Protein backbone atom coordinates (compact mmCIF):
# COMPACT_ATOMS: atom_id res chain seq x y z
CA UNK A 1 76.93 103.07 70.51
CA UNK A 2 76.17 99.59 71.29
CA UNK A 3 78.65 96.79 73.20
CA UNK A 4 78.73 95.32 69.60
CA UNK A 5 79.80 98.57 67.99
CA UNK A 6 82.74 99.06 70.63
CA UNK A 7 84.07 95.83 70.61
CA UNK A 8 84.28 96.32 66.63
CA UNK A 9 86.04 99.10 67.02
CA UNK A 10 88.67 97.42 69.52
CA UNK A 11 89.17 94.28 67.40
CA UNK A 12 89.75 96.69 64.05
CA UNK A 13 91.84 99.25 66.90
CA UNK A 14 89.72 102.11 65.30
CA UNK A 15 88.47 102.94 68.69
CA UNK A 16 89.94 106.10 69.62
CA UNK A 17 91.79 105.92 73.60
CA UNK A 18 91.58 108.85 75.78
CA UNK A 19 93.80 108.90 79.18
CA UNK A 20 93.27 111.29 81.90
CA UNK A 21 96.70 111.78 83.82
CA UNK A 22 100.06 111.12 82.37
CA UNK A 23 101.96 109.69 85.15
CA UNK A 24 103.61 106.45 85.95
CA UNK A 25 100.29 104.49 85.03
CA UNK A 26 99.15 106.80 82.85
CA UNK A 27 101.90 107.44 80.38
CA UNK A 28 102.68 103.87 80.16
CA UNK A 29 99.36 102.19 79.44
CA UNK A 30 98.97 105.34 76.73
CA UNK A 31 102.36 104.32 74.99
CA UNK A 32 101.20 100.39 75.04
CA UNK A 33 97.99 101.43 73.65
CA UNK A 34 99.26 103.36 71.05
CA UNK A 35 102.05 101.15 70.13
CA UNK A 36 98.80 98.25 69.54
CA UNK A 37 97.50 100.59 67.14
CA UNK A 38 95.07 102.63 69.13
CA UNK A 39 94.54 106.70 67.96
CA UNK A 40 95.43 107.54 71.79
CA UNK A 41 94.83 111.21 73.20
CA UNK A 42 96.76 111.21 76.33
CA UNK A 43 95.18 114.32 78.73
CA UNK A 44 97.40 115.59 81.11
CA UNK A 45 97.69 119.19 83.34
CA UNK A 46 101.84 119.08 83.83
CA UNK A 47 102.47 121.68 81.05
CA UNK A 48 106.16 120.16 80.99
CA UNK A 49 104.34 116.15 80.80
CA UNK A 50 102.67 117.46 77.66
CA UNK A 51 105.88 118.74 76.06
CA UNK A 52 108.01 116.16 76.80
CA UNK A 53 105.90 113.50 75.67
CA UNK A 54 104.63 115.32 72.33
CA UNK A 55 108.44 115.47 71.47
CA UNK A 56 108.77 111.65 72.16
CA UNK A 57 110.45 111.78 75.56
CA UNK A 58 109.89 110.19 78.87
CA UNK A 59 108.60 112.60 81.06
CA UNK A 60 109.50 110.43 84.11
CA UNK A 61 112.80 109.51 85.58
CA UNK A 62 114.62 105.90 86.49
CA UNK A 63 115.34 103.07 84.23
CA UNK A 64 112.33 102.09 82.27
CA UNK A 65 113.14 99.46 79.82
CA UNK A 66 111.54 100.02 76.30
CA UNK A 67 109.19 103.42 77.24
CA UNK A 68 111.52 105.98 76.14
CA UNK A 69 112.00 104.23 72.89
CA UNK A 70 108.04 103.43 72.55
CA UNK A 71 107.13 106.79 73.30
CA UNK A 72 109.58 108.11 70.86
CA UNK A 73 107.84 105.92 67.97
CA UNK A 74 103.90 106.28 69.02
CA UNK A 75 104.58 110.02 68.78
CA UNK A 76 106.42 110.00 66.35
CA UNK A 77 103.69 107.83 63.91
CA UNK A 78 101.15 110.36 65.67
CA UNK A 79 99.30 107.20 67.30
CA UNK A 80 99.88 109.27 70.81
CA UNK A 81 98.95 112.74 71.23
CA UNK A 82 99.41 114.53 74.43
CA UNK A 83 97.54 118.02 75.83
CA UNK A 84 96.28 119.51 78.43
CA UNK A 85 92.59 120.27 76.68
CA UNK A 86 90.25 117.92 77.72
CA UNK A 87 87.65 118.50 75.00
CA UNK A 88 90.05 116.72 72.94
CA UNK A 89 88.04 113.67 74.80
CA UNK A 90 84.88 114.76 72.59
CA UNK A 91 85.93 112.29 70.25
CA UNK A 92 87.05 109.45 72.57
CA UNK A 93 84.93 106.02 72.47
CA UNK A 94 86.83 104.80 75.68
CA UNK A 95 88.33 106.50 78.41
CA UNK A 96 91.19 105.62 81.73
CA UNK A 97 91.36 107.77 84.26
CA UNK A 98 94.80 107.48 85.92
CA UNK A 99 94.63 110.31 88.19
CA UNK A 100 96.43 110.28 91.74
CA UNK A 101 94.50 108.64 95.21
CA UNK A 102 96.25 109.57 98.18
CA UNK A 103 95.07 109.69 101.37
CA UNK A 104 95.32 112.57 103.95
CA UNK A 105 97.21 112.62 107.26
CA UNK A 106 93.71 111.47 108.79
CA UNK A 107 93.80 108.53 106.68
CA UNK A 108 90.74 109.22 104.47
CA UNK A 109 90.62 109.14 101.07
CA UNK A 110 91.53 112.09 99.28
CA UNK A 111 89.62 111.95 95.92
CA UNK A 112 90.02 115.46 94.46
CA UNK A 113 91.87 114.62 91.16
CA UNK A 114 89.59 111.85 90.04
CA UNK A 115 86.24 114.06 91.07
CA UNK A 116 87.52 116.36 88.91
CA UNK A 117 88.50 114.19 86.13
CA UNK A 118 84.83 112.50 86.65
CA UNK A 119 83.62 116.48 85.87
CA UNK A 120 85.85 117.78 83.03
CA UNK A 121 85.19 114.23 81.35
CA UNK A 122 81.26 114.43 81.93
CA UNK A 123 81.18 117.47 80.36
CA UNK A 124 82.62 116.23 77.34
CA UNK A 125 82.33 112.48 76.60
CA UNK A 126 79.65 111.39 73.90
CA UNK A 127 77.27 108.71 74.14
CA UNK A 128 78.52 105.43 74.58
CA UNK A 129 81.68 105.94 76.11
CA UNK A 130 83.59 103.15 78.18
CA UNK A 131 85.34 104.94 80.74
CA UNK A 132 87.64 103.05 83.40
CA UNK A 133 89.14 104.25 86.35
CA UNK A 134 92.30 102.56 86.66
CA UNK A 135 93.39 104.83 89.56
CA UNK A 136 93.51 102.50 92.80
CA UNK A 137 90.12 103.61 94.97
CA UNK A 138 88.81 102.63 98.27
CA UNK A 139 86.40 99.85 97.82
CA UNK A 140 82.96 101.25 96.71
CA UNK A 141 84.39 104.55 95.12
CA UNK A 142 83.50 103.82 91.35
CA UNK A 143 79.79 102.97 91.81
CA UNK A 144 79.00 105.78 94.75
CA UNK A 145 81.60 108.62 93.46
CA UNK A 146 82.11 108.00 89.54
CA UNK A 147 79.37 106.83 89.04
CA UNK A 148 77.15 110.17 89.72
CA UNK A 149 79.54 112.66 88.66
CA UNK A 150 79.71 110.99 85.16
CA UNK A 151 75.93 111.26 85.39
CA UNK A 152 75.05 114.44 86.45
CA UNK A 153 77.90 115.68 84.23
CA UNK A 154 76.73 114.31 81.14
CA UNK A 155 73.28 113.92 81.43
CA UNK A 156 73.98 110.75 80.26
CA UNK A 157 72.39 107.18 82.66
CA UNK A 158 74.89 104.71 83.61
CA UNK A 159 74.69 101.54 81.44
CA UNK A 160 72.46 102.76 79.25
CA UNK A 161 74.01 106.29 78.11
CA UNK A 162 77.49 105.63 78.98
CA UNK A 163 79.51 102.19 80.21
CA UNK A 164 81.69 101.78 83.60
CA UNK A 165 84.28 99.72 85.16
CA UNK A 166 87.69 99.66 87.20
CA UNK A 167 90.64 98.14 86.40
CA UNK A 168 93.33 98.96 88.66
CA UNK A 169 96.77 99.22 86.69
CA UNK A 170 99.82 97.20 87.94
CA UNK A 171 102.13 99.84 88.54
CA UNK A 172 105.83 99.15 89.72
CA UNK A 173 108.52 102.16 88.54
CA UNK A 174 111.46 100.19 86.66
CA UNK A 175 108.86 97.70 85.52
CA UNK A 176 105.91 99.22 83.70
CA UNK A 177 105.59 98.41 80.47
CA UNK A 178 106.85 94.75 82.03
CA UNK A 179 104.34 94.42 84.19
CA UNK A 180 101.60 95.78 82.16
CA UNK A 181 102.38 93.21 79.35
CA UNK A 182 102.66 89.90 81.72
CA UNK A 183 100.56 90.55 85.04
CA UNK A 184 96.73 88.96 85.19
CA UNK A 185 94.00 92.40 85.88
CA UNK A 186 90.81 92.34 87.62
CA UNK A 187 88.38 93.75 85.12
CA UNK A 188 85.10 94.91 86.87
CA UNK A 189 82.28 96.21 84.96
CA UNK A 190 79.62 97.61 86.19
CA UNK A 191 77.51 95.10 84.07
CA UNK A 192 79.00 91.13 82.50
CA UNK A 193 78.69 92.63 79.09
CA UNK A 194 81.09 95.60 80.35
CA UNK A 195 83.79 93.48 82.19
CA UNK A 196 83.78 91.29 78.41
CA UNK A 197 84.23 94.83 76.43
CA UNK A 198 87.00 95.46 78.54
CA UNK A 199 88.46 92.51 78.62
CA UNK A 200 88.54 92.42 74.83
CA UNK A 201 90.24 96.15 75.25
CA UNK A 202 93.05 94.81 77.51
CA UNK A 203 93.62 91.79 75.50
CA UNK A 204 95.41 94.02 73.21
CA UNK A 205 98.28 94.70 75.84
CA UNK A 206 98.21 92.54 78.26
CA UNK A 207 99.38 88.46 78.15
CA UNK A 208 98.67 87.80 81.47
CA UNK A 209 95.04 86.73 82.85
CA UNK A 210 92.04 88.88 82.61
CA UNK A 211 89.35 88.20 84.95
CA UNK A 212 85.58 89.21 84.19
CA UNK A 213 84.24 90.52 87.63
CA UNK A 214 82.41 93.50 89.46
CA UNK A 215 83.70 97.05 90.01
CA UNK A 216 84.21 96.38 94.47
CA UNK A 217 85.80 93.41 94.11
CA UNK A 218 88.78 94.64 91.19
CA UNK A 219 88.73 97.66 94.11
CA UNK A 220 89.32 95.17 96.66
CA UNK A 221 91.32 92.71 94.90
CA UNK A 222 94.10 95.79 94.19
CA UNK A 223 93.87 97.26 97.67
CA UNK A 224 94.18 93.95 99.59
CA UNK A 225 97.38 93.21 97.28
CA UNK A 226 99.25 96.30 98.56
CA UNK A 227 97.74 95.59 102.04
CA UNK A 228 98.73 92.15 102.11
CA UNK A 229 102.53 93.58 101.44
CA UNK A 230 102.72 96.21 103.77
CA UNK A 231 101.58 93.61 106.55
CA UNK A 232 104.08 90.82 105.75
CA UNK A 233 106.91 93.79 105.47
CA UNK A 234 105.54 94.98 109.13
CA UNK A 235 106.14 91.29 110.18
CA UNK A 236 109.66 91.14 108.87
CA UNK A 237 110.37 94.79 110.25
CA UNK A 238 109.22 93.92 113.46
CA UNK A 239 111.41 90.42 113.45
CA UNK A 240 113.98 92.39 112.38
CA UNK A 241 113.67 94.10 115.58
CA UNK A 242 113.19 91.41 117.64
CA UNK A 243 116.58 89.93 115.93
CA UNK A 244 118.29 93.21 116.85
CA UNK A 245 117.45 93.17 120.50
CA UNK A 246 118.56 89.68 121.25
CA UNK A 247 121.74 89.97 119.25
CA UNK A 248 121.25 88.00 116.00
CA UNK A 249 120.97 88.89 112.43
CA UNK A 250 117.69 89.54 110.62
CA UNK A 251 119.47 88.12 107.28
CA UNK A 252 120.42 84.91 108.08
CA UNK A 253 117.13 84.26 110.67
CA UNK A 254 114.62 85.16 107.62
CA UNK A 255 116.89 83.37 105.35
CA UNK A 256 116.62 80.06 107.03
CA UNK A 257 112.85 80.41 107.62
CA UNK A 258 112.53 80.56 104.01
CA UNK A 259 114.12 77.68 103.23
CA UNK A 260 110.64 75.99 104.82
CA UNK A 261 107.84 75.33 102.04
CA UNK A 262 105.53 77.50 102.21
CA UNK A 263 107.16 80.42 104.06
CA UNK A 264 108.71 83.54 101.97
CA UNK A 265 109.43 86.20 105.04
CA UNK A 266 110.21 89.48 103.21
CA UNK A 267 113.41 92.16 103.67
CA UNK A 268 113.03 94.34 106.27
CA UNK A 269 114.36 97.81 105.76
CA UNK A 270 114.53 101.62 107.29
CA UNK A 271 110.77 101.94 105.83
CA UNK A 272 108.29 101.78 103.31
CA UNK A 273 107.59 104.18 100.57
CA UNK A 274 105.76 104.99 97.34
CA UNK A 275 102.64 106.09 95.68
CA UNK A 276 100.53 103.24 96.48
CA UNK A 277 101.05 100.85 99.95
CA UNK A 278 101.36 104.13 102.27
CA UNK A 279 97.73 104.76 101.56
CA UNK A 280 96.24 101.15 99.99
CA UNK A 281 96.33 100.24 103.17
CA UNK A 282 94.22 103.22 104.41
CA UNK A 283 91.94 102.70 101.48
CA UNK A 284 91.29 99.26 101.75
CA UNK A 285 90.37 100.00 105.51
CA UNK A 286 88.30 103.10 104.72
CA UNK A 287 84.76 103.06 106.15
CA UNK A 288 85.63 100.56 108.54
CA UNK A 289 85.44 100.80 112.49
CA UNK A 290 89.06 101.12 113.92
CA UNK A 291 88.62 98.09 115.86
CA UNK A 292 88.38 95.76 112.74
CA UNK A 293 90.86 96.81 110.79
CA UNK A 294 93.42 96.43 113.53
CA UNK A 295 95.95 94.42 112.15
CA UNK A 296 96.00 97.08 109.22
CA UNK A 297 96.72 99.72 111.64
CA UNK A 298 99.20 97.78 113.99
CA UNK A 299 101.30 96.99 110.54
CA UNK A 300 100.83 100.65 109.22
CA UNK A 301 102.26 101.47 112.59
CA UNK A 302 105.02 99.55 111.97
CA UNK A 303 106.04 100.23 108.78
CA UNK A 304 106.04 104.35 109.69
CA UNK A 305 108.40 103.75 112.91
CA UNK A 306 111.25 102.05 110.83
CA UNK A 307 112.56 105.72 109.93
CA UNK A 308 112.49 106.89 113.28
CA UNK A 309 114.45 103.52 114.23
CA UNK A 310 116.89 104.13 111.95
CA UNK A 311 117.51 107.69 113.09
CA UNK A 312 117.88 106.03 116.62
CA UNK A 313 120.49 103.98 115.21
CA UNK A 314 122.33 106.71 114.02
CA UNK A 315 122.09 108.64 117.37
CA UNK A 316 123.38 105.27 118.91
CA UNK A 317 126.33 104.56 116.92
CA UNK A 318 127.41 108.44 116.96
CA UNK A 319 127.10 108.31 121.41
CA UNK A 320 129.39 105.49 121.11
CA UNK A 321 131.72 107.71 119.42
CA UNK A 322 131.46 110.37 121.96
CA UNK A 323 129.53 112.73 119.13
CA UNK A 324 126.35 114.18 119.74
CA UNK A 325 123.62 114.32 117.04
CA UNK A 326 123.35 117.61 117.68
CA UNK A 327 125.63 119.66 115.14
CA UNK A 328 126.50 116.08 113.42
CA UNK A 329 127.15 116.46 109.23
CA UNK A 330 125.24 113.74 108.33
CA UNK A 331 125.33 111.72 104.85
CA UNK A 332 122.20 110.26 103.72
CA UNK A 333 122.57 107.79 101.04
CA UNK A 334 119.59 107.42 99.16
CA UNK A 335 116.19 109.52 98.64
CA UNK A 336 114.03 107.46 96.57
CA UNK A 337 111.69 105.37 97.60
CA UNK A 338 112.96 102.07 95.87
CA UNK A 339 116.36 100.80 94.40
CA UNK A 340 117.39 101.99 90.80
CA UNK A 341 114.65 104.28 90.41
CA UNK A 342 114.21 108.13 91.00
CA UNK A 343 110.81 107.91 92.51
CA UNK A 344 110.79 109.14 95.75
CA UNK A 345 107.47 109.48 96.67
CA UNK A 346 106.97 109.14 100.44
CA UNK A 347 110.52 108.66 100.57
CA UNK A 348 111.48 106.64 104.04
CA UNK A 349 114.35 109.25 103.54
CA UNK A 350 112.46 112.39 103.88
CA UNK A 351 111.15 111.11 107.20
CA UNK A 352 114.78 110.24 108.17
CA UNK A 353 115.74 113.61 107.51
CA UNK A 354 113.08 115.12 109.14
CA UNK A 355 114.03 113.15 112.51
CA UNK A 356 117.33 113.82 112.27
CA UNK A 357 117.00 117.69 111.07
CA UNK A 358 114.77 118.17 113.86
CA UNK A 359 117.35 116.83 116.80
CA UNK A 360 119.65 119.23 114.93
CA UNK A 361 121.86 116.93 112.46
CA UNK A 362 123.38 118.81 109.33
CA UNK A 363 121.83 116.96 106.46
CA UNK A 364 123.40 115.81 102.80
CA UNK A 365 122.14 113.35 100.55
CA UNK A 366 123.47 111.63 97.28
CA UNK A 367 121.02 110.06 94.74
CA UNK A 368 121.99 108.30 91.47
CA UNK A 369 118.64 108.38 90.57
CA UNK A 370 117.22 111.63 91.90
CA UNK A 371 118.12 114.86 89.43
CA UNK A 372 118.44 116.94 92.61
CA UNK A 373 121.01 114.66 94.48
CA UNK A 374 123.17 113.70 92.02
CA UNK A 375 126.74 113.60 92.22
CA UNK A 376 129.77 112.37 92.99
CA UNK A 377 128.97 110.10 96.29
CA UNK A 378 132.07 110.56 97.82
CA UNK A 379 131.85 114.34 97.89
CA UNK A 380 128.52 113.91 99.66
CA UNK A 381 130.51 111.67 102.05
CA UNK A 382 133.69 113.41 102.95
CA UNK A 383 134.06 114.89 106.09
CA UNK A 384 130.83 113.39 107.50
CA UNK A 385 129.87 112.11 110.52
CA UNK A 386 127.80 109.32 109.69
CA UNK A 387 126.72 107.27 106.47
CA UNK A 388 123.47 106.09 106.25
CA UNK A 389 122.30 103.72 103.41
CA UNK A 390 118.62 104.27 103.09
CA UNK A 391 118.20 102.93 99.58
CA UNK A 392 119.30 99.56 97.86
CA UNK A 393 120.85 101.11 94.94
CA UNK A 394 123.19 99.37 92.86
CA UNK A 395 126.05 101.75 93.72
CA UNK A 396 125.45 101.22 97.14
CA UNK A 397 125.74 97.85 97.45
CA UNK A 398 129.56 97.61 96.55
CA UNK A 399 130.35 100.80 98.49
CA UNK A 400 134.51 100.86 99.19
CA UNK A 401 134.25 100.52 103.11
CA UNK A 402 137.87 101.32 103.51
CA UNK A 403 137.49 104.65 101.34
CA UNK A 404 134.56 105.23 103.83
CA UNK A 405 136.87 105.35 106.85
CA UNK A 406 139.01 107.76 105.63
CA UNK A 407 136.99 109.80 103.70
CA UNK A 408 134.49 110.22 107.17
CA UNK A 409 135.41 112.79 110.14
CA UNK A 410 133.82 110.29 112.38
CA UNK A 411 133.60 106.69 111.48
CA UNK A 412 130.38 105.69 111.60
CA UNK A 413 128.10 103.85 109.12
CA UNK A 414 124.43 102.72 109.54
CA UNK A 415 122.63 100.72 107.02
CA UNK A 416 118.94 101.07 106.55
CA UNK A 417 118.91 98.49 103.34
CA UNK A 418 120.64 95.49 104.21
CA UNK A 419 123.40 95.93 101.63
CA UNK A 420 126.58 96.58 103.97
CA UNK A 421 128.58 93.35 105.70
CA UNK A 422 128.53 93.80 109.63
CA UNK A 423 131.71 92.38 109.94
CA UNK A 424 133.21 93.96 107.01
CA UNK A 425 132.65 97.04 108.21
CA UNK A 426 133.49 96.80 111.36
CA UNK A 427 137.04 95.33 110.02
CA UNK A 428 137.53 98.76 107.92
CA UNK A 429 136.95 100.46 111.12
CA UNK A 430 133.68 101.55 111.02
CA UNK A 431 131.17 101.82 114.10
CA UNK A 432 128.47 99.68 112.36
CA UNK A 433 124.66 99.53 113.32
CA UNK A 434 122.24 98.16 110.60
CA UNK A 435 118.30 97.19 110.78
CA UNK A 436 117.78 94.11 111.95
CA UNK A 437 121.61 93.29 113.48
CA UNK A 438 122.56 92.20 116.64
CA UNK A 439 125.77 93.14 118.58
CA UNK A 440 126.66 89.67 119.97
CA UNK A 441 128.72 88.83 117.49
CA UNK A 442 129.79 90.30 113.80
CA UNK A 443 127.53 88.32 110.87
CA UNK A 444 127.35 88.63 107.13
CA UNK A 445 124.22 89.51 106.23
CA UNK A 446 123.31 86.10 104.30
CA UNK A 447 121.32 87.68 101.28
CA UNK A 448 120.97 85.40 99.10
């Protein structure tokens, strides 16, 4: 099939979509595809994935405005299929591969998932397929990984048997269909006549900007994004520690910084979590001598120590109560990675835990998000020994401090999040400690 044929068949949406992986990126660009008119066959291993999304259900948790409802209707209309068969992908005139990238505990890229998606598909795909890796890859991965395994696969040449590129997706839980629809996307082809086709293929879903370019620079324009956040959150983690030492507050420092053009320092917080800047980082870095990626490191660094501060904290604020960590029932508010959503991949809370756990603390934890921590919050809290507010969720941010103190054995409350007035609590009572707060003097936090 020629570039002509395909980009008929996207302008008529008679080309039929295959996506490998079902996840956060996955199901939602397969429900936007469908719901443009695309025949979409999502592939996916999770035998419980498959069956919730063949009976038009969500299979992930957290608010996502608009999926469950456009999942329910591309099913429903049969536009979106979901299996677990790949040779279902026989058929398929352009394929995503949204597979997981994480990196192990050396830091190196851990490409398992999308070799063997590169293999299943390669045994299957027909002539003329456009296959994209949306997955985010260290920057070289789609020409020197992909690349061959699609080949030697198939049988099929690159370019001439089958097309290329990489388009990493713009994945934020509580936002994805939002930011699929109105964020700009790198489209790299491995030829100009590929990054066109696929531009004309995104057009369909996407309103923001898409740029023509090569397949290392949309790998290193999505890496250095994710990079570029984790460093300016390990600068505002480590003012926020600086602000803690000399007695002020973090809030109202970073808040009056701001107010100069230009300058936009970010929230610091008990630690940084997720699928994707835990290990951009690491893959935006990978192949690189230690010594030149030091500013990566140094921020990495960073980031990782803020849940081992905030255990410190904890121990802090319970010596000044005369209770030892040791034997402490302590109440961990919080265990997904981000506010108002039930992701908790690489949690900042599981680290916590593990800190605290491991000096001996008696762990409990409330989620409003998380199916396994649900619950009434103030069963979680009673009889305690400390609170700790690890995530920024809404019900957490208007917590009844006064309920807190009596409700706690021993009155102490730490806050990992920013979401708790210093003075307020120490008014109900409370032995306070909080990221980024001085002791010289009782502050409100100044969020604005």
């Amino acid at each position: 099939m020629s570039t002509t044929q395909l980009l008929s068949l996207i302008d008529s949406r008679q080309a039929t979509v295959g996506v490998i992986g079902l996840g956060y990126a996955g199901v939602a660009v397969a429900a936007s595809l469908a719901g443009a008119g695309f025949r979409v066959l999502g592939v996916e291993k999770r035998a419980d994935g498959v069956e919730k999304i063949n009976a038009g259900e969500c299979p992930i948790g957290g608010v996502e405005p608009g999926l469950a409802e456009l999942l329910a209707r591309v099913t429903r209309n049969g536009k979106l299929t979901a299996t677990a068969d790949v040779s279902v992908l026989r058929g398929a005139d352009i394929v995503l591969i949204d597979v997981d990238t994480p990196v192990a505990s050396d830091h190196r890229p851990r490409f398992e998932a999308l070799r063997g998606a590169c293999r299943d598909l390669g045994r299957v795909m027909r002539e003329g397929t456009l296959v994209i890796v949306e997955s985010t890859v260290a920057p070289g991965t789609t020409m020197s990984v992909v690349a061959p395994l699609l080949e030697e696969c198939s049988g099929l040449t690159l370019n001439k048997g089958f097309l290329l590129g990489h388009c990493p997706e713009p994945v934020m839980p509580g936002k994805l269909l939002s930011n699929l629809k109105k964020l700009g996307r790198a489209c790299g082809g491995a030829t100009e006549d590929t990054s066109h086709a696929m531009i004309a293929f995104y057009r369909a879903i996407v309103d923001g900007d898409l740029d023509a370019t090569d397949c290392i620079t949309a790998e290193l324009t999505k890496t250095a994004e994710n990079t570029f956040r984790d460093v300016n959150i390990a600068f505002a983690n480590e003012l926020a520690l600086i602000c803690q030492t000399v007695g002020a507050d973090f809030s109202r420092v970073r808040q009056l910084v701001n107010k100069s053009p230009g300058r936009n320092v970010l929230m610091a917080g008990a630690g940084v979590g997720g699928h994707c800047i835990p290990k951009d980082s690491w893959l935006l870095a990978h192949g690189m001598p230690e010594e030149k990626v030091s500013l990566i490191s140094a921020a990495r660094a960073r980031n990782e120590s803020m849940p081992l501060h905030t255990a410190r904290l904890v121990e802090d604020a319970l010596a000044e109560a005369s209770k030892p960590v040791l034997g402490a029932r302590i109440a961990v508010l919080g265990y997904a990675y981000l506010e108002n959503a039930a992701d908790a991949r690489n949690s900042p809370s599981q680290a916590l835990i593990a800190h605290l756990t491991d000096w001996g603390a008696d762990i409990c934890v409330h989620d409003t998000w998380v199916s396994a921590h649900r619950g009434d919050v103030w069963n979680t809290v009673h009889g305690a020994d400390a609170v700790v507010v690890m995530v920024a969720h809404d019900e957490y941010t208007k917590l009844d401090l006064a309920r807190m103190r009596h409700e706690l054995r021993t009155p102490v409350l730490v806050d990992g999040r920013h979401v708790v007035d210093a003075g307020a609590a120490r008014e109900a009572g409370l032995i306070f400690r909080g990221v980024g707060r001085g002791r010289a003097r009782s502050t409100s936090t100044g969020r604005t």
